[in-house]
mmCIF file of C-alpha atoms and ligand atoms in Angstrom:
data_model
loop_
_atom_site.group_PDB
_atom_site.id
_atom_site.type_symbol
_atom_site.label_atom_id
_atom_site.label_comp_id
_atom_site.label_asym_id
_atom_site.label_seq_id
_atom_site.Cartn_x
_atom_site.Cartn_y
_atom_site.Cartn_z
ATOM 1 C CA MET A 30 40.958 -51.299 -50.714
ATOM 2 C CA ALA A 31 40.548 -52.254 -46.595
ATOM 3 C CA VAL A 32 37.854 -54.483 -45.806
ATOM 4 C CA ASP A 33 37.722 -52.595 -42.202
ATOM 5 C CA ALA A 34 37.061 -49.172 -43.994
ATOM 6 C CA ASN A 35 34.039 -47.054 -42.873
ATOM 7 C CA TYR A 36 32.002 -45.679 -45.998
ATOM 8 C CA ASP A 37 29.046 -45.266 -44.093
ATOM 9 C CA GLU A 38 28.548 -41.595 -42.980
ATOM 10 C CA GLY A 39 26.252 -42.841 -40.104
ATOM 11 C CA LEU A 40 29.054 -44.434 -38.073
ATOM 12 C CA ILE A 41 31.041 -41.487 -38.680
ATOM 13 C CA PRO A 42 31.806 -40.804 -34.839
ATOM 14 C CA SER A 43 30.961 -37.118 -33.303
ATOM 15 C CA TYR A 44 34.271 -35.335 -32.973
ATOM 16 C CA ASP A 45 35.320 -31.627 -32.581
ATOM 17 C CA LEU A 46 37.458 -29.885 -34.735
ATOM 18 C CA PRO A 47 40.409 -27.900 -33.293
ATOM 19 C CA ASP A 48 39.924 -24.269 -33.969
ATOM 20 C CA PRO A 49 42.541 -22.482 -36.115
ATOM 21 C CA LEU A 50 41.439 -19.192 -34.707
ATOM 22 C CA VAL A 51 41.345 -20.161 -30.840
ATOM 23 C CA ASP A 52 44.985 -20.585 -29.514
ATOM 24 C CA SER A 53 46.301 -23.275 -26.776
ATOM 25 C CA GLU A 54 45.198 -20.855 -24.053
ATOM 26 C CA GLY A 55 41.659 -20.293 -25.558
ATOM 27 C CA GLN A 56 42.091 -17.003 -26.294
ATOM 28 C CA PRO A 57 40.397 -16.076 -29.683
ATOM 29 C CA VAL A 58 42.608 -14.901 -32.559
ATOM 30 C CA GLN A 59 41.288 -11.581 -33.815
ATOM 31 C CA SER A 60 44.230 -9.847 -35.850
ATOM 32 C CA VAL A 61 46.283 -10.617 -38.557
ATOM 33 C CA GLU A 62 49.185 -10.127 -36.617
ATOM 34 C CA MET A 63 48.235 -12.650 -33.896
ATOM 35 C CA TRP A 64 47.571 -15.474 -36.584
ATOM 36 C CA ARG A 65 51.074 -14.660 -38.150
ATOM 37 C CA GLN A 66 53.301 -13.963 -35.093
ATOM 38 C CA GLN A 67 51.833 -16.755 -32.603
ATOM 39 C CA ARG A 68 48.698 -18.892 -34.137
ATOM 40 C CA ARG A 69 50.579 -20.080 -37.411
ATOM 41 C CA PRO A 70 53.961 -20.762 -36.264
ATOM 42 C CA HIS A 71 52.357 -22.841 -33.408
ATOM 43 C CA ILE A 72 50.020 -24.754 -35.677
ATOM 44 C CA LEU A 73 52.894 -25.319 -38.017
ATOM 45 C CA GLN A 74 55.337 -26.561 -35.409
ATOM 46 C CA LEU A 75 52.240 -29.082 -33.828
ATOM 47 C CA PHE A 76 52.244 -30.436 -37.717
ATOM 48 C CA GLU A 77 56.035 -30.772 -37.531
ATOM 49 C CA GLU A 78 56.237 -32.556 -33.861
ATOM 50 C CA HIS A 79 52.849 -34.691 -34.301
ATOM 51 C CA VAL A 80 52.265 -35.301 -38.256
ATOM 52 C CA TYR A 81 55.179 -34.809 -40.650
ATOM 53 C CA GLY A 82 58.244 -34.199 -38.681
ATOM 54 C CA ARG A 83 60.693 -31.487 -39.000
ATOM 55 C CA ILE A 84 62.419 -30.836 -42.529
ATOM 56 C CA PRO A 85 66.185 -29.462 -42.459
ATOM 57 C CA GLY A 86 67.484 -26.766 -44.595
ATOM 58 C CA PRO A 87 69.182 -26.812 -48.001
ATOM 59 C CA ALA A 88 72.347 -29.508 -47.955
ATOM 60 C CA SER A 89 75.427 -28.368 -47.340
ATOM 61 C CA GLN A 90 76.604 -28.192 -51.162
ATOM 62 C CA THR A 91 74.178 -28.396 -54.028
ATOM 63 C CA THR A 92 75.134 -27.921 -57.710
ATOM 64 C CA ALA A 93 73.021 -27.852 -60.842
ATOM 65 C CA GLU A 94 74.808 -29.837 -63.835
ATOM 66 C CA ILE A 95 72.361 -29.302 -67.468
ATOM 67 C CA LEU A 96 72.310 -32.909 -68.677
ATOM 68 C CA GLU A 97 70.008 -31.915 -71.809
ATOM 69 C CA GLU A 98 68.108 -29.457 -73.374
ATOM 70 C CA GLY A 99 66.495 -29.019 -76.630
ATOM 71 C CA ALA A 100 62.820 -27.614 -78.349
ATOM 72 C CA ALA A 101 60.082 -30.078 -77.540
ATOM 73 C CA PHE A 102 56.341 -30.125 -78.766
ATOM 74 C CA ASP A 103 56.884 -28.454 -82.284
ATOM 75 C CA GLY A 104 58.812 -25.846 -80.829
ATOM 76 C CA ARG A 105 56.264 -24.522 -78.184
ATOM 77 C CA ALA A 106 58.401 -25.379 -75.568
ATOM 78 C CA HIS A 107 61.944 -25.350 -74.475
ATOM 79 C CA ARG A 108 63.351 -28.485 -72.355
ATOM 80 C CA GLN A 109 65.787 -28.521 -69.969
ATOM 81 C CA GLN A 110 66.840 -31.620 -67.907
ATOM 82 C CA ILE A 111 68.734 -30.810 -64.881
ATOM 83 C CA ARG A 112 70.710 -32.932 -62.408
ATOM 84 C CA LEU A 113 70.709 -31.457 -58.605
ATOM 85 C CA HIS A 114 73.340 -32.567 -56.809
ATOM 86 C CA PHE A 115 73.269 -32.619 -53.057
ATOM 87 C CA HIS A 116 76.368 -33.299 -50.514
ATOM 88 C CA GLY A 117 76.367 -33.443 -46.658
ATOM 89 C CA ASN A 118 78.038 -35.586 -44.242
ATOM 90 C CA GLY A 119 80.373 -37.335 -46.942
ATOM 91 C CA GLU A 120 77.090 -38.585 -48.728
ATOM 92 C CA HIS A 121 75.925 -37.527 -52.039
ATOM 93 C CA THR A 122 72.455 -38.003 -53.802
ATOM 94 C CA HIS A 123 71.229 -36.492 -56.903
ATOM 95 C CA ALA A 124 67.494 -35.312 -58.804
ATOM 96 C CA ASP A 125 66.748 -35.388 -61.866
ATOM 97 C CA ILE A 126 64.536 -32.435 -62.757
ATOM 98 C CA LEU A 127 62.605 -32.135 -66.165
ATOM 99 C CA LEU A 128 61.847 -28.359 -67.245
ATOM 100 C CA TYR A 129 59.820 -27.350 -69.799
ATOM 101 C CA ALA A 130 59.182 -23.758 -70.368
ATOM 102 C CA PRO A 131 56.774 -22.164 -73.166
ATOM 103 C CA THR A 132 58.931 -20.387 -75.824
ATOM 104 C CA ARG A 133 55.913 -17.673 -76.620
ATOM 105 C CA ALA A 134 56.883 -16.053 -73.339
ATOM 106 C CA THR A 135 58.465 -12.793 -73.537
ATOM 107 C CA ASN A 136 58.825 -12.859 -69.427
ATOM 108 C CA PRO A 137 59.565 -15.476 -66.988
ATOM 109 C CA ALA A 138 57.446 -18.089 -67.071
ATOM 110 C CA PRO A 139 54.917 -18.957 -63.893
ATOM 111 C CA ALA A 140 55.261 -22.510 -63.651
ATOM 112 C CA PHE A 141 53.452 -25.803 -62.372
ATOM 113 C CA LEU A 142 55.583 -27.947 -60.118
ATOM 114 C CA GLY A 143 54.916 -31.311 -58.991
ATOM 115 C CA LEU A 144 56.547 -35.034 -58.409
ATOM 116 C CA SER A 145 55.784 -38.103 -60.128
ATOM 117 C CA PHE A 146 55.247 -41.596 -58.942
ATOM 118 C CA PHE A 147 57.165 -43.084 -61.852
ATOM 119 C CA GLY A 148 60.109 -40.607 -63.350
ATOM 120 C CA ASN A 149 60.407 -38.013 -65.763
ATOM 121 C CA HIS A 150 59.982 -40.067 -68.750
ATOM 122 C CA ALA A 151 56.588 -41.047 -67.571
ATOM 123 C CA VAL A 152 54.737 -38.496 -67.641
ATOM 124 C CA THR A 153 55.497 -37.510 -71.176
ATOM 125 C CA ASP A 154 56.157 -39.508 -74.475
ATOM 126 C CA ASP A 155 58.609 -36.843 -75.586
ATOM 127 C CA PRO A 156 61.651 -39.163 -76.864
ATOM 128 C CA ALA A 157 64.449 -36.786 -75.854
ATOM 129 C CA VAL A 158 63.493 -37.440 -71.817
ATOM 130 C CA LEU A 159 66.061 -39.502 -69.902
ATOM 131 C CA LEU A 160 64.992 -42.838 -68.654
ATOM 132 C CA SER A 161 65.553 -42.780 -65.219
ATOM 133 C CA CYS A 162 67.727 -45.439 -63.760
ATOM 134 C CA ALA A 163 66.367 -44.791 -60.187
ATOM 135 C CA TRP A 164 64.690 -47.473 -57.751
ATOM 136 C CA MET A 165 61.061 -48.196 -58.666
ATOM 137 C CA ARG A 166 58.355 -49.516 -56.808
ATOM 138 C CA PRO A 167 57.058 -52.847 -58.553
ATOM 139 C CA ASP A 168 54.489 -52.221 -61.085
ATOM 140 C CA ALA A 169 54.113 -54.152 -64.334
ATOM 141 C CA ASN A 170 51.626 -51.654 -65.888
ATOM 142 C CA SER A 171 54.367 -49.345 -65.678
ATOM 143 C CA GLY A 172 56.933 -51.491 -67.312
ATOM 144 C CA ILE A 173 58.944 -51.961 -63.955
ATOM 145 C CA VAL A 174 61.360 -54.810 -64.224
ATOM 146 C CA ASP A 175 63.372 -55.540 -61.365
ATOM 147 C CA HIS A 176 62.397 -52.233 -59.668
ATOM 148 C CA ARG A 177 63.850 -50.411 -62.354
ATOM 149 C CA ALA A 178 62.140 -48.796 -65.513
ATOM 150 C CA SER A 179 62.464 -50.241 -69.088
ATOM 151 C CA ALA A 180 61.409 -48.645 -72.322
ATOM 152 C CA ALA A 181 58.064 -49.743 -71.882
ATOM 153 C CA SER A 182 57.766 -47.152 -68.870
ATOM 154 C CA ARG A 183 57.749 -44.099 -71.639
ATOM 155 C CA GLY A 184 54.856 -42.123 -71.079
ATOM 156 C CA VAL A 185 52.702 -44.287 -68.741
ATOM 157 C CA ASN A 186 51.650 -41.426 -66.843
ATOM 158 C CA ALA A 187 51.366 -38.943 -69.789
ATOM 159 C CA SER A 188 47.247 -38.747 -69.166
ATOM 160 C CA ARG A 189 48.172 -37.126 -65.645
ATOM 161 C CA TRP A 190 49.787 -34.289 -66.821
ATOM 162 C CA SER A 191 48.509 -32.098 -69.709
ATOM 163 C CA ILE A 192 51.864 -30.675 -70.466
ATOM 164 C CA GLU A 193 50.910 -29.132 -73.794
ATOM 165 C CA ARG A 194 47.894 -27.683 -72.518
ATOM 166 C CA ILE A 195 50.128 -26.144 -69.692
ATOM 167 C CA ILE A 196 52.615 -24.728 -71.755
ATOM 168 C CA ASP A 197 49.834 -23.303 -74.460
ATOM 169 C CA SER A 198 48.489 -21.584 -71.455
ATOM 170 C CA GLY A 199 51.823 -20.086 -70.922
ATOM 171 C CA TYR A 200 53.118 -22.046 -67.915
ATOM 172 C CA ALA A 201 55.998 -24.205 -67.348
ATOM 173 C CA LEU A 202 55.932 -27.644 -66.354
ATOM 174 C CA VAL A 203 58.487 -28.510 -63.600
ATOM 175 C CA THR A 204 59.159 -32.162 -62.381
ATOM 176 C CA ALA A 205 61.019 -34.855 -60.825
ATOM 177 C CA TYR A 206 60.337 -38.403 -59.768
ATOM 178 C CA CYS A 207 59.821 -38.572 -56.151
ATOM 179 C CA GLY A 208 61.911 -41.753 -55.443
ATOM 180 C CA ASP A 209 65.038 -39.301 -56.085
ATOM 181 C CA PHE A 210 64.757 -38.036 -52.989
ATOM 182 C CA ASP A 211 63.506 -40.844 -50.876
ATOM 183 C CA PRO A 212 62.923 -44.055 -52.581
ATOM 184 C CA ASP A 213 59.184 -45.386 -51.253
ATOM 185 C CA PHE A 214 59.560 -48.129 -49.283
ATOM 186 C CA ASP A 215 60.486 -48.656 -45.639
ATOM 187 C CA ASP A 216 64.201 -49.261 -45.195
ATOM 188 C CA GLY A 217 64.998 -47.184 -42.082
ATOM 189 C CA TYR A 218 65.747 -44.182 -44.010
ATOM 190 C CA ALA A 219 69.062 -45.326 -45.144
ATOM 191 C CA ASN A 220 68.887 -44.092 -48.662
ATOM 192 C CA GLY A 221 67.473 -41.117 -50.244
ATOM 193 C CA VAL A 222 68.239 -37.537 -48.589
ATOM 194 C CA HIS A 223 68.035 -38.528 -44.977
ATOM 195 C CA PRO A 224 71.442 -39.669 -44.359
ATOM 196 C CA LEU A 225 73.027 -36.379 -45.589
ATOM 197 C CA PHE A 226 71.693 -34.583 -42.557
ATOM 198 C CA PHE A 227 72.096 -37.586 -39.419
ATOM 199 C CA HIS A 228 74.318 -36.437 -36.616
ATOM 200 C CA PRO A 229 77.402 -38.291 -36.320
ATOM 201 C CA GLY A 230 76.060 -42.029 -35.318
ATOM 202 C CA GLN A 231 72.552 -41.152 -36.103
ATOM 203 C CA ILE A 232 70.952 -44.062 -38.198
ATOM 204 C CA GLN A 233 67.523 -43.047 -37.806
ATOM 205 C CA PRO A 234 65.502 -39.943 -37.783
ATOM 206 C CA ALA A 235 64.299 -38.916 -34.405
ATOM 207 C CA ALA A 236 60.368 -39.530 -33.670
ATOM 208 C CA ASN A 237 59.679 -35.583 -34.583
ATOM 209 C CA ASP A 238 62.127 -35.621 -37.753
ATOM 210 C CA TRP A 239 61.084 -35.982 -41.175
ATOM 211 C CA GLY A 240 59.902 -39.495 -42.847
ATOM 212 C CA THR A 241 59.679 -39.805 -46.482
ATOM 213 C CA ILE A 242 56.761 -37.404 -47.315
ATOM 214 C CA GLY A 243 59.394 -34.963 -45.480
ATOM 215 C CA ALA A 244 61.589 -36.224 -47.991
ATOM 216 C CA TRP A 245 59.593 -35.571 -50.836
ATOM 217 C CA THR A 246 58.655 -32.219 -49.611
ATOM 218 C CA TRP A 247 62.181 -31.143 -49.101
ATOM 219 C CA GLY A 248 62.539 -32.172 -52.737
ATOM 220 C CA LEU A 249 59.818 -29.709 -53.779
ATOM 221 C CA ARG A 250 61.624 -27.111 -52.068
ATOM 222 C CA ARG A 251 65.318 -27.628 -53.119
ATOM 223 C CA ILE A 252 63.650 -27.572 -56.900
ATOM 224 C CA LEU A 253 62.215 -24.278 -56.007
ATOM 225 C CA ASP A 254 65.554 -22.841 -54.787
ATOM 226 C CA PHE A 255 66.786 -23.986 -58.306
ATOM 227 C CA LEU A 256 63.993 -22.061 -60.322
ATOM 228 C CA GLU A 257 64.804 -19.096 -58.051
ATOM 229 C CA ILE A 258 68.162 -18.837 -60.335
ATOM 230 C CA CYS A 259 66.092 -20.168 -63.336
ATOM 231 C CA PRO A 260 66.048 -17.562 -65.839
ATOM 232 C CA GLN A 261 63.324 -18.665 -67.758
ATOM 233 C CA ILE A 262 61.043 -19.079 -64.711
ATOM 234 C CA ASP A 263 59.229 -16.446 -62.267
ATOM 235 C CA ALA A 264 59.900 -18.315 -59.114
ATOM 236 C CA THR A 265 57.399 -15.978 -57.020
ATOM 237 C CA ARG A 266 54.487 -17.484 -59.247
ATOM 238 C CA VAL A 267 54.775 -21.277 -59.046
ATOM 239 C CA ALA A 268 52.060 -23.573 -58.214
ATOM 240 C CA VAL A 269 53.310 -26.690 -56.432
ATOM 241 C CA MET A 270 50.316 -29.404 -57.235
ATOM 242 C CA GLY A 271 50.394 -33.079 -56.080
ATOM 243 C CA HIS A 272 48.293 -36.144 -56.341
ATOM 244 C CA SER A 273 47.597 -38.503 -53.814
ATOM 245 C CA ARG A 274 50.808 -39.600 -51.662
ATOM 246 C CA LEU A 275 52.092 -36.404 -53.597
ATOM 247 C CA GLY A 276 49.170 -34.274 -52.674
ATOM 248 C CA LYS A 277 50.020 -34.697 -49.140
ATOM 249 C CA THR A 278 53.418 -33.675 -49.936
ATOM 250 C CA ALA A 279 52.211 -30.725 -52.152
ATOM 251 C CA LEU A 280 50.244 -29.320 -49.113
ATOM 252 C CA TRP A 281 53.077 -30.159 -46.678
ATOM 253 C CA ALA A 282 55.551 -27.893 -49.000
ATOM 254 C CA GLY A 283 52.938 -25.129 -49.333
ATOM 255 C CA ALA A 284 52.684 -25.018 -45.769
ATOM 256 C CA THR A 285 56.619 -25.182 -44.863
ATOM 257 C CA ASP A 286 57.754 -22.959 -47.811
ATOM 258 C CA GLU A 287 55.396 -19.804 -48.195
ATOM 259 C CA ARG A 288 57.486 -19.163 -51.646
ATOM 260 C CA PHE A 289 55.237 -21.694 -53.133
ATOM 261 C CA ALA A 290 52.699 -19.157 -54.418
ATOM 262 C CA MET A 291 49.676 -21.620 -54.792
ATOM 263 C CA VAL A 292 48.974 -25.024 -53.870
ATOM 264 C CA ILE A 293 47.058 -27.706 -55.207
ATOM 265 C CA SER A 294 46.089 -31.102 -53.561
ATOM 266 C CA ASN A 295 44.362 -33.763 -55.751
ATOM 267 C CA ASP A 296 42.752 -37.067 -53.843
ATOM 268 C CA SER A 297 45.187 -36.846 -51.321
ATOM 269 C CA GLY A 298 43.074 -38.064 -48.296
ATOM 270 C CA CYS A 299 44.342 -39.125 -45.076
ATOM 271 C CA GLY A 300 47.387 -37.298 -44.025
ATOM 272 C CA GLY A 301 46.346 -34.529 -46.788
ATOM 273 C CA ALA A 302 43.107 -32.725 -47.066
ATOM 274 C CA ALA A 303 40.929 -34.866 -45.613
ATOM 275 C CA LEU A 304 39.575 -34.836 -41.984
ATOM 276 C CA SER A 305 41.212 -37.730 -39.909
ATOM 277 C CA ARG A 306 38.321 -37.305 -37.264
ATOM 278 C CA ARG A 307 36.316 -38.566 -39.750
ATOM 279 C CA ARG A 308 37.827 -41.974 -39.883
ATOM 280 C CA PHE A 309 36.162 -42.732 -43.526
ATOM 281 C CA GLY A 310 37.911 -44.234 -45.718
ATOM 282 C CA GLU A 311 41.581 -44.633 -44.720
ATOM 283 C CA THR A 312 42.529 -43.704 -40.955
ATOM 284 C CA ILE A 313 45.490 -42.875 -39.546
ATOM 285 C CA ALA A 314 46.024 -46.149 -38.153
ATOM 286 C CA ARG A 315 45.740 -47.945 -41.299
ATOM 287 C CA ILE A 316 48.233 -45.593 -43.327
ATOM 288 C CA ASN A 317 50.956 -45.591 -40.530
ATOM 289 C CA ARG A 318 50.434 -49.871 -40.575
ATOM 290 C CA THR A 319 50.710 -49.593 -44.754
ATOM 291 C CA PHE A 320 53.401 -46.614 -45.066
ATOM 292 C CA PRO A 321 55.406 -46.804 -41.711
ATOM 293 C CA HIS A 322 57.587 -44.515 -43.683
ATOM 294 C CA TRP A 323 55.595 -41.769 -44.726
ATOM 295 C CA PHE A 324 55.265 -39.456 -41.357
ATOM 296 C CA CYS A 325 57.084 -38.919 -38.220
ATOM 297 C CA ASN A 326 57.246 -41.829 -35.522
ATOM 298 C CA ASN A 327 55.137 -39.373 -33.528
ATOM 299 C CA PHE A 328 52.227 -39.729 -35.961
ATOM 300 C CA ARG A 329 51.671 -43.268 -34.548
ATOM 301 C CA VAL A 330 50.274 -42.197 -31.315
ATOM 302 C CA TYR A 331 47.140 -41.158 -32.928
ATOM 303 C CA ASP A 332 46.577 -44.799 -34.422
ATOM 304 C CA ASP A 333 42.587 -45.107 -33.486
ATOM 305 C CA ALA A 334 43.107 -42.134 -31.187
ATOM 306 C CA GLU A 335 42.298 -39.078 -33.989
ATOM 307 C CA GLN A 336 40.548 -37.345 -31.356
ATOM 308 C CA THR A 337 43.628 -36.490 -29.083
ATOM 309 C CA CYS A 338 45.559 -35.281 -31.769
ATOM 310 C CA PRO A 339 46.329 -31.514 -31.604
ATOM 311 C CA VAL A 340 45.942 -30.702 -35.067
ATOM 312 C CA ASP A 341 43.428 -31.875 -38.160
ATOM 313 C CA GLN A 342 43.638 -31.292 -41.844
ATOM 314 C CA HIS A 343 41.357 -28.247 -42.022
ATOM 315 C CA GLN A 344 44.699 -26.233 -40.055
ATOM 316 C CA LEU A 345 46.966 -27.730 -42.724
ATOM 317 C CA ILE A 346 45.061 -26.040 -45.548
ATOM 318 C CA ALA A 347 44.626 -22.853 -43.188
ATOM 319 C CA LEU A 348 48.458 -22.521 -43.138
ATOM 320 C CA MET A 349 48.542 -21.971 -46.834
ATOM 321 C CA ALA A 350 46.538 -18.723 -46.168
ATOM 322 C CA PRO A 351 46.520 -16.023 -47.638
ATOM 323 C CA ARG A 352 47.659 -17.836 -50.833
ATOM 324 C CA PRO A 353 45.470 -19.839 -53.173
ATOM 325 C CA VAL A 354 44.617 -23.132 -52.251
ATOM 326 C CA TYR A 355 42.480 -25.659 -54.464
ATOM 327 C CA VAL A 356 41.395 -29.398 -52.961
ATOM 328 C CA ALA A 357 40.391 -31.738 -55.707
ATOM 329 C CA SER A 358 38.372 -34.935 -55.196
ATOM 330 C CA ALA A 359 36.835 -37.460 -57.204
ATOM 331 C CA THR A 360 33.196 -39.097 -56.802
ATOM 332 C CA GLU A 361 34.560 -42.691 -56.720
ATOM 333 C CA ASP A 362 37.729 -42.092 -54.668
ATOM 334 C CA ARG A 363 35.942 -42.780 -51.189
ATOM 335 C CA TRP A 364 39.289 -44.508 -49.603
ATOM 336 C CA ALA A 365 40.372 -40.950 -49.638
ATOM 337 C CA ASP A 366 37.191 -39.358 -48.104
ATOM 338 C CA PRO A 367 36.035 -36.653 -50.885
ATOM 339 C CA LYS A 368 33.461 -35.307 -48.237
ATOM 340 C CA GLY A 369 36.307 -34.945 -45.572
ATOM 341 C CA GLU A 370 38.456 -33.105 -47.975
ATOM 342 C CA PHE A 371 35.714 -30.555 -48.654
ATOM 343 C CA LEU A 372 35.283 -30.055 -45.040
ATOM 344 C CA ALA A 373 39.017 -29.587 -44.318
ATOM 345 C CA ALA A 374 38.529 -26.898 -47.029
ATOM 346 C CA LEU A 375 35.721 -25.321 -45.821
ATOM 347 C CA HIS A 376 36.563 -24.986 -42.106
ATOM 348 C CA ALA A 377 39.952 -23.613 -43.408
ATOM 349 C CA GLY A 378 37.607 -20.422 -44.348
ATOM 350 C CA PRO A 379 37.579 -18.105 -41.250
ATOM 351 C CA VAL A 380 41.351 -18.022 -41.823
ATOM 352 C CA TYR A 381 41.382 -16.917 -45.105
ATOM 353 C CA GLU A 382 38.460 -14.386 -43.932
ATOM 354 C CA LEU A 383 40.678 -13.052 -41.040
ATOM 355 C CA LEU A 384 43.234 -12.217 -43.879
ATOM 356 C CA GLY A 385 40.791 -10.746 -46.066
ATOM 357 C CA LYS A 386 40.506 -13.581 -48.515
ATOM 358 C CA GLN A 387 37.676 -15.032 -49.937
ATOM 359 C CA ALA A 388 36.746 -18.773 -48.448
ATOM 360 C CA LEU A 389 34.937 -21.351 -50.311
ATOM 361 C CA THR A 390 31.592 -20.292 -51.476
ATOM 362 C CA ILE A 391 29.693 -22.942 -50.986
ATOM 363 C CA ASP A 392 28.961 -25.013 -47.648
ATOM 364 C CA ARG A 393 27.784 -28.370 -48.707
ATOM 365 C CA LEU A 394 29.790 -31.152 -50.691
ATOM 366 C CA PRO A 395 28.757 -30.447 -54.246
ATOM 367 C CA GLU A 396 27.508 -32.937 -57.017
ATOM 368 C CA GLY A 397 30.087 -34.605 -59.162
ATOM 369 C CA GLY A 398 31.306 -32.263 -61.813
ATOM 370 C CA LYS A 399 30.924 -29.339 -59.985
ATOM 371 C CA VAL A 400 33.747 -26.832 -59.362
ATOM 372 C CA CYS A 401 33.750 -24.063 -56.533
ATOM 373 C CA ASN A 402 36.644 -21.844 -57.991
ATOM 374 C CA ASP A 403 35.651 -18.436 -57.483
ATOM 375 C CA GLY A 404 37.285 -17.869 -54.055
ATOM 376 C CA ASP A 405 41.018 -18.209 -52.818
ATOM 377 C CA ILE A 406 39.929 -21.508 -51.724
ATOM 378 C CA ALA A 407 38.654 -23.287 -54.534
ATOM 379 C CA TYR A 408 37.434 -27.272 -54.553
ATOM 380 C CA HIS A 409 36.242 -29.688 -57.244
ATOM 381 C CA LEU A 410 34.557 -32.851 -57.029
ATOM 382 C CA ARG A 411 35.569 -34.588 -60.586
ATOM 383 C CA VAL A 412 33.420 -37.770 -61.828
ATOM 384 C CA GLY A 413 35.542 -40.833 -61.730
ATOM 385 C CA GLY A 414 38.438 -42.347 -59.510
ATOM 386 C CA HIS A 415 41.821 -41.759 -58.105
ATOM 387 C CA ASP A 416 43.423 -40.402 -61.002
ATOM 388 C CA VAL A 417 44.728 -37.052 -62.642
ATOM 389 C CA THR A 418 42.674 -36.020 -65.635
ATOM 390 C CA ASP A 419 42.926 -33.269 -68.284
ATOM 391 C CA TRP A 420 39.706 -32.138 -66.647
ATOM 392 C CA ASP A 421 41.123 -31.369 -63.354
ATOM 393 C CA TRP A 422 43.976 -29.622 -65.258
ATOM 394 C CA GLN A 423 41.420 -27.462 -66.939
ATOM 395 C CA GLN A 424 40.320 -26.292 -63.746
ATOM 396 C CA TRP A 425 43.645 -25.844 -62.021
ATOM 397 C CA LEU A 426 44.845 -23.448 -65.252
ATOM 398 C CA TYR A 427 41.788 -21.349 -64.786
ATOM 399 C CA ALA A 428 42.304 -20.871 -60.779
ATOM 400 C CA ALA A 429 45.865 -20.383 -62.081
ATOM 401 C CA ASP A 430 45.151 -17.866 -64.650
ATOM 402 C CA ARG A 431 43.213 -15.986 -61.677
ATOM 403 C CA HIS A 432 45.961 -15.737 -58.830
ATOM 404 C CA LEU A 433 49.146 -16.173 -61.095
ATOM 405 C CA GLN A 434 48.886 -14.360 -64.538
ATOM 406 C CA ALA A 435 49.608 -10.746 -64.302
HETATM 407 C C1 GTR B 509 47.279 -45.827 -51.364
HETATM 408 C C2 GTR B 509 47.509 -44.967 -49.736
HETATM 409 C C3 GTR B 509 46.910 -43.355 -50.051
HETATM 410 C C4 GTR B 509 47.385 -42.705 -51.079
HETATM 411 C C5 GTR B 509 47.545 -43.830 -52.482
HETATM 412 C C6 GTR B 509 48.467 -43.278 -53.757
HETATM 413 O O1 GTR B 509 47.736 -46.931 -51.161
HETATM 414 O O2 GTR B 509 46.607 -45.712 -48.742
HETATM 415 O O3 GTR B 509 46.957 -42.852 -48.700
HETATM 416 O O4 GTR B 509 48.478 -42.081 -50.974
HETATM 417 O O5 GTR B 509 47.987 -44.758 -51.918
HETATM 418 O O6 GTR B 509 49.365 -42.572 -53.346
HETATM 419 O O7 GTR B 509 48.212 -43.291 -54.480
#
């Protein structure tokens, strides 16, 4: 954790938040139509231009190959492993999807979709899941040897994915490794999906083009394309979920693709749910320095200059409206600024209300262990650190039951 990070509420600079319901000419946005036709597209474009970069459409050719399927969890789930092949510009790359659908479902099931940090074999102890051959970040605790997963990598992140609870609640779980879309290191975008879209002679995205978070987001959207033709899944009832850097990604996926019916951000912090202007914990300058590949290059303009950024993260949450959005924080995860995450959820409220939806029903950061789950914006503050636990999943399932189950 950075020694120079501020953790003192008293040292937070005074700041003004850009109002999601006032347009660039200073006019109030008072109708649903004005929000839909003008203000929402403009805010989305500002996030593209200044924060995450623009994302291209599907690859020029995509094919799906079933690698394996079978019964899982004592027959309560049907497992499928699917390889999506992407072609473009004479380049090819692929991503492996792991899908568990509940067998007791008589109708296509609603689903949770989320990317993982260390591959499909890491999210479960199911021995039939194929071990990823992809590049991985160094992590001795995850059994990574020379940037590759090993037998010791199986199930290392299983505690973060309550798969049996999800299945037994009537949902499918769909996941893939983020690094299949773009390995998480700064290589100038030579690998991953970026080269499939370069213009002739181009070797770098433009300053307002996608970085790695954009590539992961693209991946989530391509998986959703696949779910639309997958008979076991009801693609109109897919909740996109992500933790930390992948929580930032889940939010950007929900903002750029309104097919996602529900959006869940866990401990997403700076560049995710947390308000940048608070400069609490991780800051824009710090995240751009440590992870120069995550955002678009234009985002660096706001290093130590948050107040000049035309958007802040409450407006990202507002882009989910009217769909349900769930922001989750953890008491000890101060690097991600739980209060800043809460305030972004709170200040997205006026947009939800304009659209006839229920904003957060509390206006102060709750105590640890408390859940505010009765609106279309939900928030909880788990007791503990930067992680995903079964307790988090219990809250998200409760919210999903309200919003996604017929
Ligand atoms: C940290 C980073 C955070 C968060 C986290 C994670 O190093 O500073 O923004 O993304 O990694 O993804 O686990």
